[in-house]
PDB file of C-alpha atoms in Angstrom:
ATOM      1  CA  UNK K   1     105.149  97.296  70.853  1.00  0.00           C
ATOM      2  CA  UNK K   2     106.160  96.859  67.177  1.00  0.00           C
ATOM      3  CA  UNK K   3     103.683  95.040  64.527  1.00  0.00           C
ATOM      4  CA  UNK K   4     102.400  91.454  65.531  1.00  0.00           C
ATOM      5  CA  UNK K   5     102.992  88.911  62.759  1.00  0.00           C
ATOM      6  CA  UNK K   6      99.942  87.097  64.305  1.00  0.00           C
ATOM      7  CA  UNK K   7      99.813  83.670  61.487  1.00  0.00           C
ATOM      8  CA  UNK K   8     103.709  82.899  62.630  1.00  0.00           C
ATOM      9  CA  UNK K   9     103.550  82.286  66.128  1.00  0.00           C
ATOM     10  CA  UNK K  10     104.687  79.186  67.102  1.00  0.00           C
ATOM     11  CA  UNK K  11     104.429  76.749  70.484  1.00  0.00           C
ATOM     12  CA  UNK K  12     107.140  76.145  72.734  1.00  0.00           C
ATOM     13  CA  UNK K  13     108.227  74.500  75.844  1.00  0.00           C
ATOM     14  CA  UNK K  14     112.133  76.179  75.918  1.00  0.00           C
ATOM     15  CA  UNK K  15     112.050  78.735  78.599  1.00  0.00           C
ATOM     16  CA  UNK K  16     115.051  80.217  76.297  1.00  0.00           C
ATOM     17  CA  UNK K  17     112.243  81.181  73.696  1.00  0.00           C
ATOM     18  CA  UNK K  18     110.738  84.033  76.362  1.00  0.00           C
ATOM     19  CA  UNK K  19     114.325  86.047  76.371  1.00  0.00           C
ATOM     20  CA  UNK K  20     114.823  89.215  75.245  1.00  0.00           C
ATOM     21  CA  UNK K  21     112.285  91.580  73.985  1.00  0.00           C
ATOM     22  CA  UNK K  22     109.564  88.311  72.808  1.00  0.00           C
ATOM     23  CA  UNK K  23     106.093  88.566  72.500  1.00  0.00           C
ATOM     24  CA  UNK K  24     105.336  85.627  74.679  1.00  0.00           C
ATOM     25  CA  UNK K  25     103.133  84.164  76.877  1.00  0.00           C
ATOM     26  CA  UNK K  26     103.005  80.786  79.059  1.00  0.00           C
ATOM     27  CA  UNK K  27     101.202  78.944  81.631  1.00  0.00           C
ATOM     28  CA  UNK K  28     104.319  77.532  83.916  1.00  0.00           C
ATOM     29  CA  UNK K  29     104.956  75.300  87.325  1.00  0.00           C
ATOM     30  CA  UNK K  30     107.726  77.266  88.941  1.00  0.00           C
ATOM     31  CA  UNK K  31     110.275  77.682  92.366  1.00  0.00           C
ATOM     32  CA  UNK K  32     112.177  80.463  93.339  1.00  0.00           C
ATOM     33  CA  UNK K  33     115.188  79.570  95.944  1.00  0.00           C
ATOM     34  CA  UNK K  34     114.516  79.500  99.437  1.00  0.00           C
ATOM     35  CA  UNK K  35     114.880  82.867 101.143  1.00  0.00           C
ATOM     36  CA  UNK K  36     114.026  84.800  97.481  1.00  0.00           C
ATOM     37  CA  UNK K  37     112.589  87.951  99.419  1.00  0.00           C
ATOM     38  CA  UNK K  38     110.634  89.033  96.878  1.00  0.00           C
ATOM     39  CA  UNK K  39     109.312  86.345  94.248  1.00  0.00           C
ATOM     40  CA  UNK K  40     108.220  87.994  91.533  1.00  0.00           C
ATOM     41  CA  UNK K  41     106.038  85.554  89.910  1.00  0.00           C
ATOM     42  CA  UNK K  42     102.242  86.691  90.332  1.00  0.00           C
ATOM     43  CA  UNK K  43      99.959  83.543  90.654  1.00  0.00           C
ATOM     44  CA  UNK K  44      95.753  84.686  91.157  1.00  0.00           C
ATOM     45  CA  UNK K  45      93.801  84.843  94.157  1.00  0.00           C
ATOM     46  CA  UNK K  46      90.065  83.309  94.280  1.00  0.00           C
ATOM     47  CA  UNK K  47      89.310  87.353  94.660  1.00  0.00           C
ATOM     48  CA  UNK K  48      91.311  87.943  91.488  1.00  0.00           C
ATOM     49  CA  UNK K  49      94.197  89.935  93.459  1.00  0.00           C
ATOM     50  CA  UNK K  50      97.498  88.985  92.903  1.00  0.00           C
ATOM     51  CA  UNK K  51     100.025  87.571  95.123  1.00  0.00           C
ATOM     52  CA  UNK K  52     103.410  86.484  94.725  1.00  0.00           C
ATOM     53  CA  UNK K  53     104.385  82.952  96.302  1.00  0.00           C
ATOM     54  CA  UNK K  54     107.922  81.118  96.127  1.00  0.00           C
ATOM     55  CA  UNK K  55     106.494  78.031  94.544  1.00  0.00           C
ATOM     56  CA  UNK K  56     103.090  78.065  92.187  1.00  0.00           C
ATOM     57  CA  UNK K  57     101.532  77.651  88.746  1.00  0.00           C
ATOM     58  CA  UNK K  58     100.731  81.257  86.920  1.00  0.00           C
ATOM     59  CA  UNK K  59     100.004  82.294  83.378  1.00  0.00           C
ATOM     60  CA  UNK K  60     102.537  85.189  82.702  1.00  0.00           C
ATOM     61  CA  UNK K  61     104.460  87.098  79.919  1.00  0.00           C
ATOM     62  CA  UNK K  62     108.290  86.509  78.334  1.00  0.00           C
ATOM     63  CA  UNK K  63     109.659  89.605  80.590  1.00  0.00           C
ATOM     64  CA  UNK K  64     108.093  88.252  83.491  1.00  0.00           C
ATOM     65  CA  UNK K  65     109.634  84.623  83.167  1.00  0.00           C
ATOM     66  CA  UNK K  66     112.993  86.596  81.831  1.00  0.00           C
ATOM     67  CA  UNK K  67     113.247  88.398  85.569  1.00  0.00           C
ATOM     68  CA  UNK K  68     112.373  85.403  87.258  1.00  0.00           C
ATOM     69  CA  UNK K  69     114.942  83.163  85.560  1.00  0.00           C
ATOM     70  CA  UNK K  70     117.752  86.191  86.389  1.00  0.00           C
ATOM     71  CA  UNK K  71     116.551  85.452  89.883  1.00  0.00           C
ATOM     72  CA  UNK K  72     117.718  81.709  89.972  1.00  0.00           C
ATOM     73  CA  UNK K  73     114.370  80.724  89.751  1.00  0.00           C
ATOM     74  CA  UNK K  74     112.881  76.574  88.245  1.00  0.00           C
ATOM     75  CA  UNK K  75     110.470  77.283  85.366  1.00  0.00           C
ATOM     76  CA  UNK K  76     108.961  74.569  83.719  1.00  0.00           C
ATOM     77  CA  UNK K  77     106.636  75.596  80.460  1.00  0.00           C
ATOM     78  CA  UNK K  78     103.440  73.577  80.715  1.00  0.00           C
ATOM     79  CA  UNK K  79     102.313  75.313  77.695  1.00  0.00           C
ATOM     80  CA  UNK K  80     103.950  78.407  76.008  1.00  0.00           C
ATOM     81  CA  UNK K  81     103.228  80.113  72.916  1.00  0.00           C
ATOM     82  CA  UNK K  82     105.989  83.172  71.155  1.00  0.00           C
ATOM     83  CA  UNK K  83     104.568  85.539  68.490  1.00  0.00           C
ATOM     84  CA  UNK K  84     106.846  86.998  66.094  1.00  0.00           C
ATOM     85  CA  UNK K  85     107.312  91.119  65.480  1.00  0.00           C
ATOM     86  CA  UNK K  86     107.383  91.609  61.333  1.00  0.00           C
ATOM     87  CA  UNK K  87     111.087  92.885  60.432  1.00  0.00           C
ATOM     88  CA  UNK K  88     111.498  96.700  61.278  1.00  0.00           C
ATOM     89  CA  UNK K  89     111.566  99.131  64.528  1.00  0.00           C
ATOM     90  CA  UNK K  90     108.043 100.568  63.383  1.00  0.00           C
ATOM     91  CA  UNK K  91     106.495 101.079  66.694  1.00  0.00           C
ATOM     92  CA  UNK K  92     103.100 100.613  67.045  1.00  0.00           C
ATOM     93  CA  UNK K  93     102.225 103.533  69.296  1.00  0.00           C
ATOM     94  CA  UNK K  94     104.824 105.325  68.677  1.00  0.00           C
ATOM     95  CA  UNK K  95     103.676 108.003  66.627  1.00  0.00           C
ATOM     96  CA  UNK K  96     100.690 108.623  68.938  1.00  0.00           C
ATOM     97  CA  UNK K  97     102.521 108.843  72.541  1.00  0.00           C
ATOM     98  CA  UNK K  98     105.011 111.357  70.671  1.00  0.00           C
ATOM     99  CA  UNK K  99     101.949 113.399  69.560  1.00  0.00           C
ATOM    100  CA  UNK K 100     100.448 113.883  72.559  1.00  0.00           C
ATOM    101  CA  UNK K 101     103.808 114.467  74.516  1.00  0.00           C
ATOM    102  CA  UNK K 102     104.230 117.300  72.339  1.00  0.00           C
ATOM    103  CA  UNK K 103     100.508 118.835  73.190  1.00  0.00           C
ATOM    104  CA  UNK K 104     100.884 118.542  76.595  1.00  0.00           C
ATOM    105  CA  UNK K 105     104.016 120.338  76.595  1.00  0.00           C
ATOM    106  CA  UNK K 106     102.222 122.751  74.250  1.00  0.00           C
ATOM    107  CA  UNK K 107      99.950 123.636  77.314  1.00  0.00           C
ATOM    108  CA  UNK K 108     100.775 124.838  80.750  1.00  0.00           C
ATOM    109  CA  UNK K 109     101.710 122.289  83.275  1.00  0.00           C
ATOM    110  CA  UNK K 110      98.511 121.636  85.300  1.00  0.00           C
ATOM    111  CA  UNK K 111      95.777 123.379  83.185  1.00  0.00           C
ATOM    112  CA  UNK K 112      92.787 121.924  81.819  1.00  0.00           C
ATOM    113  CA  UNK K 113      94.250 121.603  78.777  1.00  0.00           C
ATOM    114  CA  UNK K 114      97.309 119.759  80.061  1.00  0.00           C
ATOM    115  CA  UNK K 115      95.408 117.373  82.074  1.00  0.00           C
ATOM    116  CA  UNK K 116      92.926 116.810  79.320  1.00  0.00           C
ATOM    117  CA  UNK K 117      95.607 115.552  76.513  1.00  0.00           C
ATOM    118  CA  UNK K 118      97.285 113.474  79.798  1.00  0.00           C
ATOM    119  CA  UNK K 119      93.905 111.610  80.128  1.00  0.00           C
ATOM    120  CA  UNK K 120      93.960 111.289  76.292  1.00  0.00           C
ATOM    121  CA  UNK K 121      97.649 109.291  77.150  1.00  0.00           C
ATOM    122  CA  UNK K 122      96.665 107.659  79.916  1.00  0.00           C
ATOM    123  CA  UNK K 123      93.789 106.209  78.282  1.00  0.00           C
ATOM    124  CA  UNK K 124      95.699 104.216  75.564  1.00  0.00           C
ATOM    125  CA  UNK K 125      96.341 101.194  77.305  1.00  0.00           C
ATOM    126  CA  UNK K 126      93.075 100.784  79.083  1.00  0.00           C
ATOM    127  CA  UNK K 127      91.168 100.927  75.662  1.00  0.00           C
ATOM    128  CA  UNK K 128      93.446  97.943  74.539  1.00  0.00           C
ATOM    129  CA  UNK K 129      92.066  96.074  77.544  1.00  0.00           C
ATOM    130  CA  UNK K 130      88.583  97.310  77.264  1.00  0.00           C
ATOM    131  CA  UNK K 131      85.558  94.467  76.977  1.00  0.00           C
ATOM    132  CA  UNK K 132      88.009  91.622  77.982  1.00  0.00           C
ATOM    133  CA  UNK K 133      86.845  90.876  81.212  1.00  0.00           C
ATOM    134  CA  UNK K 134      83.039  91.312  81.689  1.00  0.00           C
ATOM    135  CA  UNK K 135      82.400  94.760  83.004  1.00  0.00           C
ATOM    136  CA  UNK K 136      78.761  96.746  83.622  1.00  0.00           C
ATOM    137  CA  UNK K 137      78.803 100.664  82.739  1.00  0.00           C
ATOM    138  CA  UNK K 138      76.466 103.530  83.120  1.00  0.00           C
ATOM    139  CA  UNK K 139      75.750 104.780  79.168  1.00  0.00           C
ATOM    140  CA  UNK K 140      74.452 108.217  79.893  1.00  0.00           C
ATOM    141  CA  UNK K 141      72.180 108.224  76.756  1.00  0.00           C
ATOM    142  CA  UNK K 142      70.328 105.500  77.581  1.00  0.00           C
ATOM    143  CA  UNK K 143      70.996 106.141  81.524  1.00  0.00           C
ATOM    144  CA  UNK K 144      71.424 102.052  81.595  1.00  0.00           C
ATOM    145  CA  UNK K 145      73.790  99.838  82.772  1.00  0.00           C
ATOM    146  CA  UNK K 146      75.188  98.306  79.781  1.00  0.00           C
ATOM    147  CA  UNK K 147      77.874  95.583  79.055  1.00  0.00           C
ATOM    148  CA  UNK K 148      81.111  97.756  78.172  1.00  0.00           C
ATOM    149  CA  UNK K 149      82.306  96.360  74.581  1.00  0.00           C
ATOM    150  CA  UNK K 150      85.495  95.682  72.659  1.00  0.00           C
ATOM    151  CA  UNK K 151      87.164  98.752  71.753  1.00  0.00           C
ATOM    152  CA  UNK K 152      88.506  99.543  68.457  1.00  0.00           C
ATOM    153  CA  UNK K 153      92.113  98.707  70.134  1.00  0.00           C
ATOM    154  CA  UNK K 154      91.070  95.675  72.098  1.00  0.00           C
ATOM    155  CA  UNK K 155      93.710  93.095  71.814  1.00  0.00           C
ATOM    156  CA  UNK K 156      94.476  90.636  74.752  1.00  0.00           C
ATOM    157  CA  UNK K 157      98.171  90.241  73.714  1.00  0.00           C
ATOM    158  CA  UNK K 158      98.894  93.935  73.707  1.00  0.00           C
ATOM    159  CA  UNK K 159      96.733  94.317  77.065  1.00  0.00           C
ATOM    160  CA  UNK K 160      98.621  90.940  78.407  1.00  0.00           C
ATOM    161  CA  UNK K 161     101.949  91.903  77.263  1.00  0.00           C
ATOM    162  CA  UNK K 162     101.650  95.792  78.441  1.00  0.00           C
ATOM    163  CA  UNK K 163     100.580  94.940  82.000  1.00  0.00           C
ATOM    164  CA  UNK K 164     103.653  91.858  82.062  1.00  0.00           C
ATOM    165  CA  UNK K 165     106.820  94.298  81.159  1.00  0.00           C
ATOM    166  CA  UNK K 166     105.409  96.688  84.023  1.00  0.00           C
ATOM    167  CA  UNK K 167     105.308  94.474  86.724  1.00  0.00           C
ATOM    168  CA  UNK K 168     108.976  92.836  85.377  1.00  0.00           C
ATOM    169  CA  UNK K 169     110.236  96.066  85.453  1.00  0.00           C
ATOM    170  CA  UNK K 170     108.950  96.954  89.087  1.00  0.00           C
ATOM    171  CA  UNK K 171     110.078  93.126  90.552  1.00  0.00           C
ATOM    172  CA  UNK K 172     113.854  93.701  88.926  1.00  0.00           C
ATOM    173  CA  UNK K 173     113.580  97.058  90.859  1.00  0.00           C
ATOM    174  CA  UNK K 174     112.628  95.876  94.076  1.00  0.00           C
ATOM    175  CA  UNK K 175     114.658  92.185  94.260  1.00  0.00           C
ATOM    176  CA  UNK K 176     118.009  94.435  93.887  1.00  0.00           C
ATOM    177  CA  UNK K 177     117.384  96.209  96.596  1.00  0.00           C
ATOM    178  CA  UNK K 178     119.375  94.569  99.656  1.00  0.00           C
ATOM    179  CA  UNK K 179     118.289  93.107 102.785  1.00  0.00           C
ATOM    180  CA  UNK K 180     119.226  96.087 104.942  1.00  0.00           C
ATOM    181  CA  UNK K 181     116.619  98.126 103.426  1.00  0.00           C
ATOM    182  CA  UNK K 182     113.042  97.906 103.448  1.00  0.00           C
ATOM    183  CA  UNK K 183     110.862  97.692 100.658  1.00  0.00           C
ATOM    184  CA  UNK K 184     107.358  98.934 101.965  1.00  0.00           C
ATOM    185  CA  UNK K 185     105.095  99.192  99.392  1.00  0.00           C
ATOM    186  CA  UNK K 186     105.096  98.206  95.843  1.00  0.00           C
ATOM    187  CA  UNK K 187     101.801  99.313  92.887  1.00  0.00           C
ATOM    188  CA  UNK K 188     101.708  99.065  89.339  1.00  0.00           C
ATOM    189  CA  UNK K 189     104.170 101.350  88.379  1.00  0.00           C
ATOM    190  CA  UNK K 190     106.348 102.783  91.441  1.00  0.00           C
ATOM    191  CA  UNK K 191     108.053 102.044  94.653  1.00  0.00           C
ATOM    192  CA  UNK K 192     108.087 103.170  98.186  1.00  0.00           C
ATOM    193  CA  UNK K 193     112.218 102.284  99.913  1.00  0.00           C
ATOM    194  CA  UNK K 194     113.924 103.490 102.204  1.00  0.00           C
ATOM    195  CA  UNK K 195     116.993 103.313  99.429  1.00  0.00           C
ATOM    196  CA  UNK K 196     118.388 106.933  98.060  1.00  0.00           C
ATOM    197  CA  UNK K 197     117.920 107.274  94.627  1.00  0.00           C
ATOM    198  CA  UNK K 198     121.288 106.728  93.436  1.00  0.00           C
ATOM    199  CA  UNK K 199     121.576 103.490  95.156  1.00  0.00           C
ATOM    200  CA  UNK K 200     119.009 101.798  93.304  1.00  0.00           C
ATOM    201  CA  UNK K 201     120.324  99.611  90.209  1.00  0.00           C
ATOM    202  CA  UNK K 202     119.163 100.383  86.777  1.00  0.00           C
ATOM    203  CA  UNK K 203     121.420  98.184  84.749  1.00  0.00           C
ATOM    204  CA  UNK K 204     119.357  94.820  84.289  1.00  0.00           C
ATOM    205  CA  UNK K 205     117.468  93.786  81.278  1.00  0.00           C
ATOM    206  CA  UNK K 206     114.533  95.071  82.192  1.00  0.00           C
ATOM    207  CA  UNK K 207     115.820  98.648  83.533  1.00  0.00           C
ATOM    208  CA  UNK K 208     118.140  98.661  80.057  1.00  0.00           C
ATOM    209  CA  UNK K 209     114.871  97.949  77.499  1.00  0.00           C
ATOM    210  CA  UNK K 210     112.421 100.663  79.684  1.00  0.00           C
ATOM    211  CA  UNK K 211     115.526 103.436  79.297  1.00  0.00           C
ATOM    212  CA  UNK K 212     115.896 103.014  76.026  1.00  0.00           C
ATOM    213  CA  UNK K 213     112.213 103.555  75.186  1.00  0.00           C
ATOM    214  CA  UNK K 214     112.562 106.846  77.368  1.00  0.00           C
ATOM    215  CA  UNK K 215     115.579 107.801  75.340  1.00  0.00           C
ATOM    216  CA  UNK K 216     113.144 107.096  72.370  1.00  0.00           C
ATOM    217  CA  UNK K 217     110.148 109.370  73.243  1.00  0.00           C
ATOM    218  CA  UNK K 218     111.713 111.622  75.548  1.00  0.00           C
ATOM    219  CA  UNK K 219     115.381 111.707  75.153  1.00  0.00           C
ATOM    220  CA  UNK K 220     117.227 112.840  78.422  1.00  0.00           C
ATOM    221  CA  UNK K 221     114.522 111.363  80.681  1.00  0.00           C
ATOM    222  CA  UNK K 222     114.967 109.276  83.382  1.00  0.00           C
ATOM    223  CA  UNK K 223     112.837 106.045  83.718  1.00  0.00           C
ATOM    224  CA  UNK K 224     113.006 106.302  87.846  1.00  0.00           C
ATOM    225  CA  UNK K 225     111.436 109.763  89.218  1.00  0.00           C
ATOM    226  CA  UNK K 226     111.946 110.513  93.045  1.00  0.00           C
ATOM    227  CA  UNK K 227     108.003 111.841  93.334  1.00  0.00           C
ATOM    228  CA  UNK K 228     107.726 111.891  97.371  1.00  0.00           C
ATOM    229  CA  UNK K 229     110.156 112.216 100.513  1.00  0.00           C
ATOM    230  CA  UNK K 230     109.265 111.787 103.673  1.00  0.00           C
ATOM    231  CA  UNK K 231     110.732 110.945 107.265  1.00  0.00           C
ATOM    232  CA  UNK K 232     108.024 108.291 108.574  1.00  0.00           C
ATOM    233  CA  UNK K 233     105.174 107.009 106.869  1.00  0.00           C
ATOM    234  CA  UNK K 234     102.263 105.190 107.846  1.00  0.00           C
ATOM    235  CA  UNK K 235     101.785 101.901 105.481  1.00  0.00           C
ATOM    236  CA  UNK K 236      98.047 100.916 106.025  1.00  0.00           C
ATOM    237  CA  UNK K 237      97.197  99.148 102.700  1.00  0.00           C
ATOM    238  CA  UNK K 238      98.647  98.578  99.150  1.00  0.00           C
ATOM    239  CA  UNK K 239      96.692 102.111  98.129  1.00  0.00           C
ATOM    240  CA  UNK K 240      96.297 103.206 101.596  1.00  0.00           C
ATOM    241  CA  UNK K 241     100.033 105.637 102.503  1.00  0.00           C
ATOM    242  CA  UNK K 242      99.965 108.493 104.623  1.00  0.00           C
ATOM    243  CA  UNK K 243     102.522 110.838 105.987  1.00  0.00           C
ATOM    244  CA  UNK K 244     102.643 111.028 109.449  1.00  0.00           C
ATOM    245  CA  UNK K 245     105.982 113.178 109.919  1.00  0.00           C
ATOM    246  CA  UNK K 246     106.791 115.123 106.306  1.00  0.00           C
ATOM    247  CA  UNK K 247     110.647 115.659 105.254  1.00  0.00           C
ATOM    248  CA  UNK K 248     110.994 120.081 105.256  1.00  0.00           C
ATOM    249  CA  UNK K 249     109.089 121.059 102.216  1.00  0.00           C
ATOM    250  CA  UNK K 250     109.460 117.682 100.387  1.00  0.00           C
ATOM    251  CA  UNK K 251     106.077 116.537  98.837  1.00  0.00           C
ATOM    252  CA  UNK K 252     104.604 113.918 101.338  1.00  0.00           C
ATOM    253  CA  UNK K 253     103.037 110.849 100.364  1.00  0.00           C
ATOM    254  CA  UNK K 254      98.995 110.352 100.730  1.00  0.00           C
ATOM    255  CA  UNK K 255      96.502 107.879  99.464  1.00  0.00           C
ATOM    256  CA  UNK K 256      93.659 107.201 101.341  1.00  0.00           C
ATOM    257  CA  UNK K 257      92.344 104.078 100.149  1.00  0.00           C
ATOM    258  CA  UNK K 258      89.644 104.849  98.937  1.00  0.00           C
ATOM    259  CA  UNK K 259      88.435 107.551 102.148  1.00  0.00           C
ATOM    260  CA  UNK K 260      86.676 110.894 101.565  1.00  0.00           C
ATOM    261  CA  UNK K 261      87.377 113.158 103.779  1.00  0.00           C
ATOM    262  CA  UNK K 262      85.038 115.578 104.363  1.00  0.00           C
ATOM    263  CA  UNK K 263      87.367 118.441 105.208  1.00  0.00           C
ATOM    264  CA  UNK K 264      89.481 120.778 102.745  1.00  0.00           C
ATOM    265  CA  UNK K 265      92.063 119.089 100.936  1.00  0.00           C
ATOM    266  CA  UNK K 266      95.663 120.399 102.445  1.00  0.00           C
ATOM    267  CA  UNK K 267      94.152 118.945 105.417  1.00  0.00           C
ATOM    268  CA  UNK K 268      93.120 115.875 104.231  1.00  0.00           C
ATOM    269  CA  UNK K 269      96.296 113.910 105.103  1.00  0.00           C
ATOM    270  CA  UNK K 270      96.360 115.325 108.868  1.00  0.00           C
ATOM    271  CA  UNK K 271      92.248 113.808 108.693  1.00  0.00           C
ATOM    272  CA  UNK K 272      93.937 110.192 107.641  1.00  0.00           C
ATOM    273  CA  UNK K 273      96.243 109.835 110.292  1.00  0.00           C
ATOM    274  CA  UNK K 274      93.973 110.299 112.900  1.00  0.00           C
ATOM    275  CA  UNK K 275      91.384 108.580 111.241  1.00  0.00           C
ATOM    276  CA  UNK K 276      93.812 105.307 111.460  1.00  0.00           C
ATOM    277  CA  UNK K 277      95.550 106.280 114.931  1.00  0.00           C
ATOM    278  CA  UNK K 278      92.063 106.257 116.974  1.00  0.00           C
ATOM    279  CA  UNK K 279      90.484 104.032 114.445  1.00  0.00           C
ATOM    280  CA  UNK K 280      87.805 101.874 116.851  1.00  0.00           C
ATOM    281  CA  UNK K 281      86.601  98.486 116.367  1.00  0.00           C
ATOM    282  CA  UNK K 282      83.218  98.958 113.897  1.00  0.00           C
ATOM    283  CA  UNK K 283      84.663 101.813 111.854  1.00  0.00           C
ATOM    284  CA  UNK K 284      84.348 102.092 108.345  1.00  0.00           C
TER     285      UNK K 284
END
């Protein structure tokens, strides 16, 4: 994210407007080709989940319609709007995500410490998102449910635009993967395939712009990490993955969806697989 020059954006109807690295957003009709196996245009559910159907009208972000287009699919711009970046690489962020990659490495690797400067990472993006979307919190001073407000770093664009390059670079990922292999779960930010590591492409636009910002803050890095390998796996939900044979010593893959199990935790994936194998009609 480099600095918004907010009084020059500009409307548009060109879908050729929302390539490249734009700060743009539209509300479009679109069609992938028949047989796309994974469209990767998400259009809202009357739940406010997202799914992603061949044909549709969505709101979405310039790397979102750039992926689509790359995938052969119709756009038409009902109404689109492109906000300029002011002239420089000053990064917006920048400065702060480099600061507190160099005090977590400063601590050891699972302390308190460590985990408490990755919260203060991780909590960037949500405080640029904060207060948008009505949203009733427990303020322990008052001990009240109150309204939670606009943060200093609210900004829908940022929020809008953050959330859009993540999900363009995850559909890239998973439309190049070929029709032998099995895509089995996709969230937010990562992948479960059946595809080795080294098969899976990381030269498209999107794969290109998210390297380069990891040879910006952490040069050498990787933006695709291997975190789990398993031999079978038990897909219940899109947050609900459990192991149910592991690969040797290979870290298995577990989230429960949202269970507690009530039992110590290196047994809590061993409680999830039976909980879903004899799962009974009435269960909760």
């Amino acid at each position: 994210l480099r600095h918004i020059d907010y009084e020059n954006f500009r409307v548009t109807h060109d879908t050729a407007d929302f390539i490249g690295h734009v700060l743009g957003f539209a509300y479009i009709r679109f069609a992938f080709p028949e047989g796309t196996r994974f469209p990767s245009l998400p259009v809202r559910n009357r739940d406010n989940g997202l799914f992603y159907p061949l044909t549709g009208l969505t709101h979405c972000t310039a790397p979102e319609i750039e992926v689509a287009l790359n995938l052969g699919c119709s756009i038409e711009i009902k109404f689109g709007i492109v906000i300029p970046w002011f002239d420089g690489d000053d990064r917006l962020f920048e400065p702060f995500v480099m600061r507190v990659r160099e005090l977590r490495q400063s601590f050891v690797k699972g302390s308190l410490d460590e985990l408490y400067a990755k919260l203060l990472g991780n909590s960037l993006y949500g405080k640029t998102a904060q207060g948008l979307k009505k949203k009733l919190v427990f303020e322990a001073h008052t001990r009240k449910s109150v309204e939670l407000p606009h943060s200093t770093l609210t900004n829908a664009f940022i929020a809008a635009h953050t959330t859009g390059f993540i999900r363009a670079v995850l559909s890239e990922q998973i439309a190049s993967i070929p029709s032998h292999q099995q895509v089995i779960s996709a969230t937010t930010d990562g992948f479960i395939t059946d595809v080795d590591a080294s098969e899976l492409r990381i030269d498209g636009p999107m794969a290109k712009r998210f390297q380069g910002l990891c040879d910006r803050v952490a040069p050498g890095s990787r933006m695709l990490e291997r975190k789990h390998k398993v031999t079978q796996l038990i897909a219940i939900k899109t947050r609900g993955q459990v192991t149910a044979m592991p690969f040797g010593e290979e870290p298995i893959i577990l989230a429960k969806a949202g269970v507690s199990p009530d039992v110590a935790t290196d047994k809590h994936n061993d409680y999830m697989v039976d909980l879903f194998m004899n799962r009974q009609v009435g269960d909760k």
